[in-house]
Amino acid sequence: EYKDAVNYDSVLKRTAEYGNKYMKDCPILSIVLQLLFEGIDDTCMDETNAFNNLWCAITNNGLKSIENFSDNKKRSVLFQALREYYCPKLFELLNKSKISDKDNLYESALNNVAEYGWLQGLQEVEKRIIVKHFKILLANIPVSGDTSRKQVQPKVEAPTSVNEQSCMFGKDTQISWKFSGIWKLRVTWFFNDQPLSTDNRLEVTETDDGTSILTIRQVELGDQGVYTTRATNAFGVAEAQTTLKIDCIKPVINANLNSALEVTKGETMGLKIVASGTPKPDIVWMKDDNELTPNDRIQVTIPNGNDDKYTMAILNAQPGDQGEYSAKISNVGGSLQSNKCKVTVSKSPVFIVKLTTQKVKQGTTAVFVTKIDGYPTPTITWLLNEKPLTAKEGVHVQFDATNGEVKLSIQNVVLEQHAVILNIPADARWAQKGVTVAGGHGQGSATNQLDWPCGLFVDDDQTMAIADGDNHRIIQWKKGDTNGQVVAGGNGKENRLDQLNGPTDVLIDKETDSLIICDPGNRRVVRWSRRSGTTQGEILTNNIHCRGLAMDDQRYLYISDDEKHEVRRYQIGDKNGTLVAGGNGKGASLDQLNYPTYIFVDQQQTVYVSDSLNHRVMKWNKGAKEGIVVAGGQGQGNALTQLSYPYGLFVDTLGTIYVAVSWNNRVMRWPKAAKQGTVIVGGNGQGEGANQFNRLEALSFDRHGNLYVVDYGNYRVQRFSIE
């Protein structure tokens, strides 16, 4: 038996030697013998590293690893040999690692290990093993040759794990690191030692070869710093670092400020600089070396995209805006100062409110007010018959330079003195955005609210009396107040003398210091004293469905009746009145009206009527039997020749008509004898913007020429300042 054993060993050794010598392209045979018979010393394989590399690979990574060494197709012999090789080692490993149910696990584990090697083969059965025991199992895996556990830990596939790179501000860049290691690696990114949050601008992607890529779009200054990439698996951690530097271009001014600029008072002053740099420079505008803070009047723009223009606009330039202007341009690359621009403000004298001839009674006091603008402050000279008016007793001139108001007061007027009255210039313009001076806090009955307001009267001191329809009250709003004061009604919708029912119009009778009110729901016109303590009104006339009111210089009261389609004139206390317009039934003829609303009476007792359902304004001269169409009358529409439900009405001394066109949401001006009008405010669609309306009702002007409009559906009164 001993002899046979020696011979057997010798035969195997020679078989291995000659197998290598005569099959140089297939060292697999020697490996099979080594696996089956551990006693063989195949010394012939020591001549090269081929055997050692193949042996380490196949005994650690299984049958699959031979693909890098041989294309031998007879895998079954080697697979069986590998099973024989791994069999005792696997059994010992399972026992040593205290794996439960190892008998059922053994066979499938052996096949996997023989096919894929220790790590991948055991990974195939990982789900059948308790987690903590599986970690023990991995720790006990035997290795052969020069293979070590370090080969399964994560590794940076680069000559060095630290580098630097730079990127221009605003451009895109990428940072990438490639890692290797057993099993899928968990790769995380850190920025300045803090976990990196990704979004649409910062995105992390991975490729199949283990490369992790961080894409940074439109790089910002805050992206500068150290980026750490960390790869982990069950066996260890590998890190790589990239320091990112952001490159900048310091500012350059390509077009500087002019050295001087003249600006007209009240106009917009504009300054512009063209400058470039990366990142796009910031700008600070200065006046007399003091930094300016942007606000509603000082408006600053900065360039977008490829634009390099920086602008500053000062709206409504005033003398206080004169000075030396400059700008400081800066970014992280540096800063520089612009030229200085000397700005001067001036304006030739101009009348904002012009004067016209006025009749006054001899022996009374006449007070005339106009308004001027100009800079430097104009010198004021009053003329009488083209000659300077000499100062004497009873003649007083006042000039308020802050608002340009000029007042002439003449006491005990005599025949040879001439006087003037307010007139709105034919070319007057108004601000296009209104300011809310009453209501504007939604529909309601609080004293800062209105509910379907209608008529409006503006007193000399800009106090407003408003017919607050669905609140059944007259509410008074003084200039600058945030809340109104109920001065009539407000006690419910009934017919007692302390109540109103849907009032539609109101005027102030200065001689009696009282309010005259249209109370159509009670079919009456009433008067309420403005004196404190008044709790109820008195009936002036009844059995009338009043819609609008007016009073002439002789204190005749004019009332429109939208049921009888007529306008009548009354002396105070008169119950019947005199027909002055319409009264021939509902219709569109020149002697008829169709739902007359607001009215206006001039000094010649000419009556102007908003003939709303005929979409026209009618003029009835005193004593006339029929009217004249002075605005609209071309059917309902929004052309400049048309009106759509005209309501509020005002006529100045030049015969220019101002009318609130309700359904067109605009106020129009029709000069005397004009065939079409022009829009002075509104006309921007229905809405609640400062330049919009939601159905108009009444309108009025104060003595300065400012326009007041009742914005019915927005429950507010808007004031448009004259420019």
XYZ file of C-alpha atoms in Angstrom:
723
model
C 0.000 0.000 0.000
C 2.820 2.378 0.788
C 4.407 1.664 -2.559
C 1.163 2.369 -4.378
C 0.774 5.667 -2.549
C 4.265 6.821 -3.526
C 3.693 5.854 -7.118
C 0.347 7.634 -7.124
C 1.915 10.848 -5.850
C 4.688 10.628 -8.394
C 2.234 10.104 -11.223
C 0.226 13.109 -10.209
C 3.305 15.301 -9.920
C 4.556 14.319 -13.362
C 1.090 14.790 -14.820
C 1.061 18.337 -13.483
C 4.566 19.046 -14.829
C 3.934 17.721 -18.279
C 0.460 19.181 -18.364
C 2.048 22.616 -18.004
C 4.921 21.906 -20.393
C 2.750 20.645 -23.209
C -0.354 22.792 -22.637
C 1.196 26.234 -22.148
C -2.065 27.966 -23.063
C -4.098 26.098 -20.393
C -2.733 26.098 -16.836
C -6.230 25.068 -15.710
C -5.175 21.390 -15.563
C -2.556 22.148 -12.950
C -5.092 24.095 -10.912
C -7.524 21.148 -10.994
C -4.854 18.856 -9.658
C -3.818 21.320 -6.976
C -7.431 21.648 -5.812
C -8.010 17.879 -5.696
C -4.671 16.872 -4.255
C -3.212 19.431 -1.867
C 0.001 17.437 -1.554
C 1.179 18.133 -5.066
C 4.081 20.585 -5.349
C 3.767 21.935 -8.852
C 7.191 23.599 -8.878
C 7.168 24.073 -12.594
C 4.567 26.833 -12.224
C 6.904 28.999 -10.183
C 8.702 30.125 -13.338
C 6.033 32.800 -13.933
C 3.423 34.747 -11.970
C 0.647 33.189 -14.024
C -0.019 30.367 -11.590
C 0.040 32.566 -8.488
C -2.362 35.124 -10.007
C -4.685 32.431 -11.292
C -4.598 30.501 -8.031
C -5.444 33.594 -5.912
C -8.227 34.611 -8.264
C -9.902 31.235 -8.535
C -9.727 30.361 -4.839
C -11.162 33.739 -3.852
C -13.475 34.613 -6.737
C -14.553 31.205 -8.068
C -15.037 29.777 -11.515
C -15.979 33.111 -13.143
C -12.491 34.472 -12.562
C -10.857 32.157 -15.106
C -12.327 34.193 -17.927
C -9.424 36.631 -17.509
C -6.880 33.819 -17.911
C -8.230 31.186 -20.297
C -10.972 30.487 -22.805
C -11.041 26.791 -21.798
C -14.527 25.415 -22.391
C -14.272 22.388 -20.084
C -15.571 24.213 -17.034
C -17.291 21.173 -15.493
C -14.018 19.539 -14.399
C -12.768 22.728 -12.762
C -16.199 23.433 -11.189
C -16.217 19.995 -9.538
C -12.658 20.538 -8.379
C -13.649 23.915 -6.902
C -16.526 22.262 -5.049
C -14.042 19.805 -3.587
C -11.729 22.687 -2.654
C -14.398 24.886 -1.041
C -16.330 21.998 0.598
C -14.364 21.593 3.864
C -13.579 25.307 4.095
C -17.241 26.295 3.722
C -18.349 23.715 6.294
C -15.718 25.009 8.728
C -16.734 28.635 7.979
C -20.442 27.985 8.659
C -19.647 26.228 11.929
C -17.216 28.903 13.035
C -19.745 31.674 12.261
C -22.551 29.893 14.160
C -24.917 29.989 11.192
C -28.262 28.369 11.995
C -29.872 25.963 9.513
C -26.473 25.447 7.889
C -27.393 21.985 6.577
C -30.129 23.399 4.323
C -27.937 26.371 3.422
C -24.772 24.401 2.695
C -25.451 22.944 -0.750
C -26.701 26.152 -2.410
C -23.951 28.157 -0.749
C -21.311 25.692 -2.017
C -22.518 25.968 -5.619
C -22.568 29.782 -5.434
C -19.114 29.997 -3.857
C -17.652 27.587 -6.423
C -19.172 29.691 -9.206
C -18.518 33.228 -7.906
C -15.996 32.984 -5.061
C -16.396 33.754 -1.393
C -17.865 37.270 -1.323
C -20.256 37.222 -4.264
C -21.163 33.591 -3.656
C -22.146 34.213 -0.045
C -23.984 37.381 -1.051
C -26.348 35.172 -3.086
C -27.601 33.566 0.172
C -27.454 36.698 2.346
C -31.253 36.955 2.727
C -31.342 33.522 4.440
C -28.935 34.548 7.210
C -29.509 36.825 10.215
C -27.791 40.169 9.651
C -25.429 40.060 12.628
C -24.406 36.456 11.802
C -23.809 37.399 8.191
C -21.353 40.116 9.269
C -19.511 37.487 11.390
C -19.492 35.187 8.377
C -17.859 37.844 6.202
C -15.246 38.557 8.853
C -14.221 34.859 8.928
C -13.812 34.348 5.169
C -10.448 32.692 4.466
C -8.175 34.256 1.854
C -5.345 32.744 -0.121
C -2.178 33.941 -1.747
C -1.520 37.704 -1.430
C -5.228 38.539 -1.440
C -6.325 40.637 1.587
C -9.486 42.250 2.900
C -8.276 45.593 1.641
C -9.189 44.497 -1.896
C -12.914 44.553 -1.035
C -12.891 47.966 0.674
C -13.900 51.087 -1.348
C -11.060 52.608 -3.329
C -10.567 55.875 -5.231
C -9.635 55.071 -8.817
C -7.266 58.006 -9.271
C -3.570 58.715 -8.683
C -4.523 61.106 -5.882
C -7.702 61.604 -3.868
C -7.294 65.403 -3.592
C -7.472 67.954 -6.398
C -8.423 71.541 -7.273
C -10.497 72.990 -10.087
C -11.942 76.390 -10.995
C -15.012 77.685 -12.794
C -16.170 81.058 -14.086
C -19.068 82.575 -12.153
C -22.428 81.814 -13.784
C -21.146 78.866 -15.853
C -21.843 75.139 -15.354
C -19.231 72.755 -13.952
C -18.843 69.101 -12.898
C -16.855 67.328 -10.173
C -16.456 63.550 -10.498
C -14.719 60.695 -8.691
C -14.577 56.999 -9.593
C -14.670 54.371 -6.813
C -14.250 50.575 -6.801
C -15.090 47.937 -4.185
C -17.165 44.850 -3.497
C -20.933 45.279 -3.654
C -22.708 48.477 -4.513
C -21.057 51.420 -2.825
C -23.026 54.110 -1.025
C -21.657 57.448 -2.228
C -22.460 60.694 -0.392
C -21.323 64.265 -1.043
C -20.336 66.928 1.480
C -19.707 70.647 1.075
C -17.354 72.228 3.612
C -17.878 69.151 5.849
C -21.682 69.502 5.760
C -24.027 67.137 3.879
C -24.714 68.537 0.410
C -28.364 69.273 -0.392
C -29.245 68.680 -4.031
C -31.864 70.483 -6.115
C -32.437 71.502 -9.719
C -29.146 73.424 -9.680
C -26.998 70.865 -7.806
C -27.472 67.331 -9.134
C -25.628 64.071 -8.325
C -25.613 61.202 -10.837
C -23.775 57.848 -10.974
C -22.530 55.783 -13.902
C -22.325 51.993 -14.195
C -18.533 51.999 -13.760
C -18.754 53.484 -10.243
C -18.219 57.161 -11.147
C -20.178 59.694 -9.052
C -20.715 63.065 -10.778
C -21.793 66.336 -9.134
C -23.189 68.847 -11.656
C -23.407 72.496 -10.548
C -25.410 74.725 -12.879
C -24.894 78.492 -13.071
C -22.169 78.555 -10.439
C -22.598 81.112 -7.651
C -20.079 82.601 -5.249
C -21.531 80.509 -2.443
C -20.499 77.366 -4.352
C -16.811 78.042 -3.686
C -15.323 75.607 -1.136
C -14.276 72.008 -0.484
C -16.391 69.147 -1.860
C -15.857 65.738 -0.235
C -17.048 62.524 -1.886
C -17.381 59.560 0.492
C -17.880 55.928 -0.659
C -18.811 53.255 1.918
C -19.613 49.528 2.043
C -19.565 46.863 4.741
C -15.766 46.756 4.726
C -14.701 50.378 4.914
C -14.744 53.985 3.663
C -12.897 55.896 0.930
C -12.902 59.685 0.471
C -11.880 62.124 -2.241
C -11.788 65.924 -2.060
C -12.068 68.677 -4.654
C -11.499 72.339 -3.857
C -13.637 74.505 -6.181
C -12.564 78.088 -6.861
C -14.922 80.623 -8.511
C -13.292 83.002 -10.996
C -14.593 86.604 -11.301
C -14.108 89.602 -13.608
C -13.913 92.968 -11.856
C -16.369 95.686 -12.946
C -15.798 97.908 -15.977
C -17.884 101.010 -16.819
C -18.534 101.006 -20.553
C -20.734 104.141 -20.677
C -20.438 106.710 -17.892
C -22.754 109.426 -16.595
C -22.980 112.742 -18.403
C -21.335 115.603 -16.566
C -24.557 117.667 -16.397
C -28.300 117.197 -16.778
C -31.181 119.697 -16.838
C -34.565 118.397 -15.693
C -37.986 120.026 -15.897
C -39.734 120.242 -12.550
C -42.451 117.625 -12.288
C -40.985 115.468 -15.044
C -39.039 112.227 -14.611
C -35.279 112.495 -14.175
C -33.290 109.584 -15.617
C -29.646 108.515 -15.207
C -27.971 105.560 -16.947
C -24.680 103.684 -16.659
C -23.507 100.760 -18.795
C -21.207 98.441 -16.822
C -20.047 94.836 -17.037
C -18.325 92.277 -14.827
C -18.655 88.713 -13.537
C -20.605 88.255 -11.389
C -22.895 91.043 -12.603
C -21.933 94.065 -10.473
C -24.141 95.642 -7.823
C -24.780 99.384 -7.930
C -25.283 102.021 -5.256
C -26.589 105.402 -6.443
C -25.511 108.506 -4.549
C -26.468 112.142 -4.374
C -23.867 114.549 -3.015
C -21.891 111.447 -1.885
C -24.818 110.195 0.217
C -26.363 106.833 -0.611
C -29.897 106.939 -2.057
C -32.541 104.458 -0.937
C -34.961 103.326 -3.674
C -38.649 103.959 -2.979
C -41.858 104.670 -4.889
C -40.335 107.857 -6.339
C -36.707 106.781 -6.702
C -36.785 103.740 -8.965
C -33.682 101.694 -9.747
C -33.304 98.978 -12.372
C -30.510 96.430 -12.723
C -29.701 94.525 -15.916
C -31.037 91.072 -16.717
C -29.466 88.472 -18.985
C -27.047 90.035 -21.468
C -28.200 93.571 -20.690
C -25.560 95.803 -19.042
C -27.654 98.956 -18.422
C -28.155 100.289 -14.886
C -30.732 103.076 -14.542
C -32.174 105.309 -11.873
C -35.348 107.346 -12.358
C -36.668 110.010 -9.988
C -40.341 110.641 -10.613
C -41.842 114.120 -10.348
C -38.471 115.877 -10.053
C -38.446 118.750 -7.565
C -35.941 121.486 -6.664
C -34.769 119.382 -3.730
C -33.518 116.801 -6.226
C -30.792 119.146 -7.503
C -27.234 118.050 -6.753
C -24.325 115.893 -7.903
C -25.208 112.292 -8.673
C -22.809 109.363 -8.984
C -22.764 105.586 -8.639
C -20.528 102.933 -7.111
C -20.242 99.688 -9.093
C -18.894 96.609 -7.283
C -18.636 92.838 -7.212
C -16.292 90.404 -5.438
C -13.615 91.207 -7.993
C -13.459 94.905 -7.092
C -15.291 98.233 -7.257
C -15.106 101.601 -9.016
C -16.788 105.003 -8.974
C -18.629 106.652 -11.849
C -18.392 110.243 -13.041
C -20.417 112.867 -11.201
C -23.433 114.344 -12.944
C -24.658 117.776 -11.842
C -28.460 117.897 -12.003
C -30.408 121.168 -12.102
C -34.203 121.470 -11.938
C -36.194 124.281 -13.544
C -39.613 125.002 -15.010
C -41.083 127.940 -16.871
C -44.122 129.468 -15.137
C -47.384 127.761 -16.061
C -50.959 128.138 -14.883
C -52.332 124.857 -13.574
C -55.711 126.455 -12.932
C -56.425 129.351 -15.290
C -58.603 132.410 -14.742
C -61.613 133.621 -16.660
C -64.123 136.459 -16.440
C -66.555 136.356 -13.535
C -69.569 138.462 -12.655
C -69.758 139.636 -9.041
C -72.156 141.911 -7.247
C -71.031 145.446 -6.571
C -70.171 146.092 -2.936
C -69.414 142.453 -2.108
C -66.087 140.776 -1.461
C -64.607 138.812 -4.314
C -62.046 136.087 -3.719
C -60.222 134.614 -6.695
C -57.900 131.650 -6.588
C -55.552 130.314 -9.220
C -52.693 127.890 -9.140
C -49.303 128.189 -10.791
C -46.165 126.158 -11.059
C -42.602 127.057 -11.953
C -39.035 127.033 -10.671
C -37.349 129.179 -9.550
C -40.469 130.501 -7.792
C -42.325 132.826 -10.194
C -43.004 136.460 -9.369
C -46.753 137.135 -9.156
C -48.246 140.332 -10.609
C -51.998 140.945 -10.814
C -53.216 143.144 -13.646
C -56.274 145.359 -13.871
C -57.047 146.441 -17.427
C -53.564 145.309 -18.483
C -51.938 147.442 -15.774
C -50.453 146.207 -12.496
C -53.060 146.153 -9.748
C -51.926 148.589 -7.077
C -52.088 147.485 -3.482
C -54.546 149.478 -1.462
C -56.997 148.999 1.336
C -59.315 146.110 0.621
C -57.029 144.470 -1.954
C -55.041 141.536 -0.603
C -52.801 139.073 -2.442
C -51.608 135.784 -0.981
C -49.159 133.304 -2.517
C -48.447 129.880 -1.021
C -45.162 128.844 -2.630
C -45.448 125.292 -1.280
C -48.448 124.419 -3.442
C -48.428 127.309 -5.928
C -51.813 128.651 -4.852
C -52.396 132.368 -5.513
C -55.335 134.177 -3.941
C -56.635 137.689 -4.682
C -59.188 139.200 -2.315
C -61.015 142.410 -3.234
C -63.370 143.883 -0.672
C -66.279 146.168 -1.601
C -66.001 145.560 -5.342
C -66.745 148.592 -7.541
C -67.729 148.668 -11.195
C -64.329 149.397 -12.616
C -62.801 146.346 -11.010
C -62.675 143.070 -12.896
C -62.671 139.673 -11.291
C -62.057 136.085 -12.378
C -63.401 132.587 -11.730
C -61.904 129.106 -11.826
C -61.690 127.342 -15.134
C -60.201 123.994 -16.125
C -57.692 124.434 -18.993
C -58.724 122.743 -22.230
C -55.439 120.813 -22.272
C -55.464 119.855 -18.590
C -54.277 116.357 -17.699
C -54.863 114.246 -14.633
C -52.894 111.498 -12.918
C -53.892 108.154 -14.410
C -53.854 106.332 -11.093
C -56.471 107.418 -8.616
C -56.114 107.694 -4.854
C -58.913 106.304 -2.709
C -60.306 109.146 -0.571
C -63.431 107.395 0.736
C -64.314 103.740 1.220
C -62.070 101.225 -0.459
C -62.403 98.678 2.333
C -64.956 96.478 0.626
C -68.722 96.520 0.737
C -70.062 97.241 4.218
C -71.659 99.620 6.671
C -68.663 100.582 8.819
C -67.663 104.255 8.706
C -64.664 103.370 6.530
C -66.877 101.499 4.046
C -69.501 102.240 1.405
C -72.304 100.123 -0.058
C -73.272 100.960 -3.677
C -72.448 104.703 -3.413
C -74.094 107.058 -5.930
C -74.088 110.875 -5.772
C -71.233 113.089 -4.606
C -70.699 116.756 -3.678
C -67.249 118.291 -3.025
C -67.117 121.475 -0.922
C -64.544 124.284 -1.140
C -62.441 122.693 1.618
C -62.516 119.321 -0.217
C -65.039 117.879 2.217
C -67.139 115.253 0.419
C -70.799 114.438 0.987
C -71.619 110.990 -0.447
C -75.006 109.373 -1.038
C -74.272 105.902 0.390
C -77.191 104.120 -1.323
C -77.561 100.681 0.239
C -76.481 101.968 3.660
C -79.414 104.440 3.397
C -77.333 107.337 4.632
C -75.339 110.416 3.686
C -71.772 110.124 4.863
C -69.364 113.069 5.076
C -65.655 112.583 4.482
C -63.222 115.370 5.332
C -59.909 115.696 3.531
C -57.372 113.209 4.855
C -59.837 111.282 7.040
C -59.731 107.484 7.038
C -63.300 107.245 8.315
C -66.423 109.127 7.352
C -69.145 110.616 9.546
C -72.832 109.841 9.073
C -74.622 113.202 8.701
C -78.087 112.055 7.540
C -80.011 108.792 7.724
C -78.248 105.630 8.744
C -81.210 104.557 10.843
C -82.563 101.827 8.613
C -84.500 101.645 5.353
C -87.857 103.279 6.155
C -89.739 106.555 5.643
C -89.409 108.282 9.001
C -87.880 111.763 8.891
C -84.725 110.389 10.503
C -84.430 107.739 7.784
C -83.548 107.462 4.094
C -84.309 104.754 1.550
C -81.615 104.317 -1.121
C -80.407 107.958 -1.516
C -78.976 108.654 -4.980
C -77.673 112.239 -4.884
C -76.797 115.032 -2.462
C -75.687 118.684 -2.595
C -74.638 121.251 -0.002
C -76.684 124.457 0.208
C -74.106 126.889 1.574
C -76.579 129.667 2.290
C -78.574 127.533 4.733
C -75.658 125.220 5.606
C -77.791 122.191 4.859
C -77.834 119.011 2.783
C -80.427 118.497 0.054
C -80.931 114.796 -0.647
C -82.600 112.638 -3.316
C -84.584 110.000 -1.372
C -86.169 107.983 -4.237
C -87.160 104.967 -2.143
C -89.443 107.300 -0.184
C -90.378 109.300 -3.345
C -89.224 112.596 -1.880
C -86.487 115.233 -1.682
C -85.440 116.138 1.870
C -83.235 118.721 3.570
C -81.047 118.058 6.606
C -79.295 120.832 8.514
C -75.531 120.404 8.865
C -75.575 121.935 12.312
C -74.633 119.628 15.157
C -77.503 117.981 16.957
C -79.639 117.480 13.846
C -81.451 114.146 14.082
C -83.952 114.330 11.227
C -84.725 116.099 7.967
C -87.645 117.962 6.447
C -89.473 117.223 3.189
C -88.967 119.798 0.411
C -91.060 117.986 -2.198
C -92.590 114.550 -2.541
C -94.291 112.264 -5.041
C -91.140 112.306 -7.143
C -88.668 109.549 -7.979
C -85.590 111.749 -7.737
C -82.323 110.591 -9.375
C -80.161 113.726 -9.584
C -79.911 117.244 -8.089
C -78.418 120.637 -8.995
C -78.721 124.224 -7.721
C -78.060 127.411 -9.711
C -76.644 130.772 -8.543
C -80.154 132.034 -7.742
C -80.756 128.995 -5.497
C -83.278 127.340 -7.793
C -83.303 123.584 -7.209
C -83.275 121.240 -10.248
C -84.458 117.617 -9.887
C -84.368 114.768 -12.419
C -87.234 112.242 -12.255
C -86.256 108.896 -13.818
C -89.863 107.618 -13.800
C -91.404 110.625 -15.579
C -88.266 111.084 -17.720
C -88.059 114.816 -17.018
C -86.191 117.559 -15.143
C -88.014 120.257 -13.142
C -86.863 123.514 -11.529
C -88.158 124.411 -8.053
C -87.988 127.399 -5.807
C -87.314 126.188 -2.297
C -90.734 125.406 -0.832
C -92.415 125.062 -4.243
C -94.211 121.706 -4.547
C -94.851 121.589 -8.308
C -91.906 123.141 -10.098
C -91.393 124.137 -13.728
C -90.555 121.668 -16.483
C -87.129 122.485 -17.988
C -86.213 119.254 -19.857
C -88.102 116.225 -21.203
C -91.607 115.661 -19.901
C -92.879 114.207 -23.182
C -92.720 110.598 -22.157
C -89.975 108.057 -22.485
C -88.236 108.232 -25.867
C -85.243 109.192 -27.980
C -86.598 112.332 -29.696
C -84.963 115.695 -28.981
C -87.881 116.660 -26.741
C -87.705 113.384 -24.791
C -85.498 111.667 -22.241
C -85.040 108.021 -21.286
C -84.045 107.508 -17.648
C -82.346 110.857 -16.871
C -79.818 110.573 -14.028
C -77.313 113.272 -13.066
C -77.742 116.929 -14.082
C -75.667 120.120 -14.204
C -76.828 123.766 -14.419
C -74.535 126.608 -15.553
C -74.685 130.363 -14.813
C -77.104 130.919 -17.708
C -79.493 128.314 -16.222
C -78.745 125.962 -19.089
C -79.530 122.403 -18.021
C -77.284 119.494 -18.985
C -78.743 115.987 -18.516
C -77.186 112.508 -18.608
C -79.834 110.779 -20.739
C -78.547 107.365 -19.728
C -80.684 104.858 -21.659
C -80.348 106.990 -24.806
C -76.561 106.926 -24.214
C -76.197 110.668 -24.708
C -75.813 113.986 -22.883
C -78.497 116.592 -23.657
C -78.268 120.390 -23.367
C -81.512 122.320 -22.756
C -81.170 126.094 -22.998
C -83.371 128.124 -20.685
C -86.944 128.110 -22.032
C -86.182 125.622 -24.840
C -88.805 123.069 -25.934
C -86.263 120.499 -27.016
C -82.680 119.661 -26.259
C -79.431 119.480 -28.188
C -77.214 116.383 -28.211
C -73.800 117.558 -26.972
C -72.132 114.173 -26.307
C -72.825 110.654 -27.586
C -76.124 109.979 -29.292
C -74.497 107.524 -31.708
C -75.859 104.440 -29.997
C -74.359 102.445 -27.173
C -70.680 101.569 -27.649
C -67.105 102.280 -26.700
C -65.978 104.359 -29.676
C -64.900 107.927 -28.907
C -68.145 109.105 -30.545
C -70.266 106.916 -28.262
C -71.354 106.584 -24.654
C -72.579 103.570 -22.701
C -74.823 104.583 -19.784
C -73.576 108.128 -19.028
C -74.069 109.115 -15.374
C -71.975 111.710 -13.475
C -71.799 115.106 -15.222
C -69.864 118.376 -14.958
C -69.604 121.360 -17.355
C -66.928 124.045 -17.001
C -67.150 127.713 -18.020
C -65.779 126.934 -21.493
C -68.692 124.583 -22.101
C -66.468 121.508 -21.896
C -68.422 118.472 -20.719
C -66.971 115.898 -18.337
C -69.045 112.714 -18.144
C -68.701 109.427 -16.240
C -69.396 106.666 -18.779
C -70.480 103.877 -16.469
C -70.336 100.775 -18.627
C -67.166 101.859 -20.434
C -65.485 102.400 -17.049
C -64.000 105.736 -18.066
C -64.377 109.498 -17.717
C -64.534 111.439 -20.998
C -64.027 115.100 -21.917
C -66.122 116.587 -24.752
C -65.090 120.138 -25.720
C -67.871 122.466 -26.800
C -69.286 121.485 -30.234
C -66.956 118.454 -30.443
C -68.094 115.418 -32.424
C -66.179 113.015 -30.204
C -64.618 112.948 -26.784
C -61.301 111.927 -25.249
C -60.674 109.642 -22.297
C -59.097 111.511 -19.373
C -59.034 108.695 -16.780
C -59.953 105.001 -16.811
C -60.680 103.080 -19.975
C -58.448 100.243 -18.783
C -61.139 97.616 -18.442
C -63.334 96.764 -15.514
C -61.342 96.079 -12.344
C -60.211 97.337 -8.987
C -56.793 98.704 -9.968
C -55.875 102.329 -9.293
C -56.408 103.052 -13.009
C -59.633 101.044 -13.285
C -63.311 101.292 -12.343
C -66.188 98.903 -11.772
C -69.175 100.931 -13.025
C -69.054 104.683 -12.437
C -71.684 106.894 -10.839
C -71.173 110.577 -9.986
C -68.158 112.809 -10.584
C -67.086 116.251 -9.348
C -64.138 118.655 -9.218
C -62.697 120.609 -6.311
C -61.605 124.236 -6.687
C -58.064 123.098 -7.575
C -59.254 121.079 -10.556
C -58.777 117.637 -8.962
C -61.286 115.079 -10.234
C -63.420 112.924 -7.907
C -65.191 109.804 -9.213
C -67.639 107.488 -7.442
C -66.441 103.942 -8.260
C -69.791 102.253 -7.666
C -68.888 98.545 -7.860
C -65.594 98.951 -5.973
C -67.371 100.772 -3.117
C -65.000 103.727 -3.116
C -64.380 107.316 -4.247
C -61.216 107.932 -6.288
C -59.404 111.273 -6.614
C -57.292 112.003 -9.693
C -54.921 114.924 -9.162
C -54.674 117.530 -11.887
C -51.239 117.713 -13.439
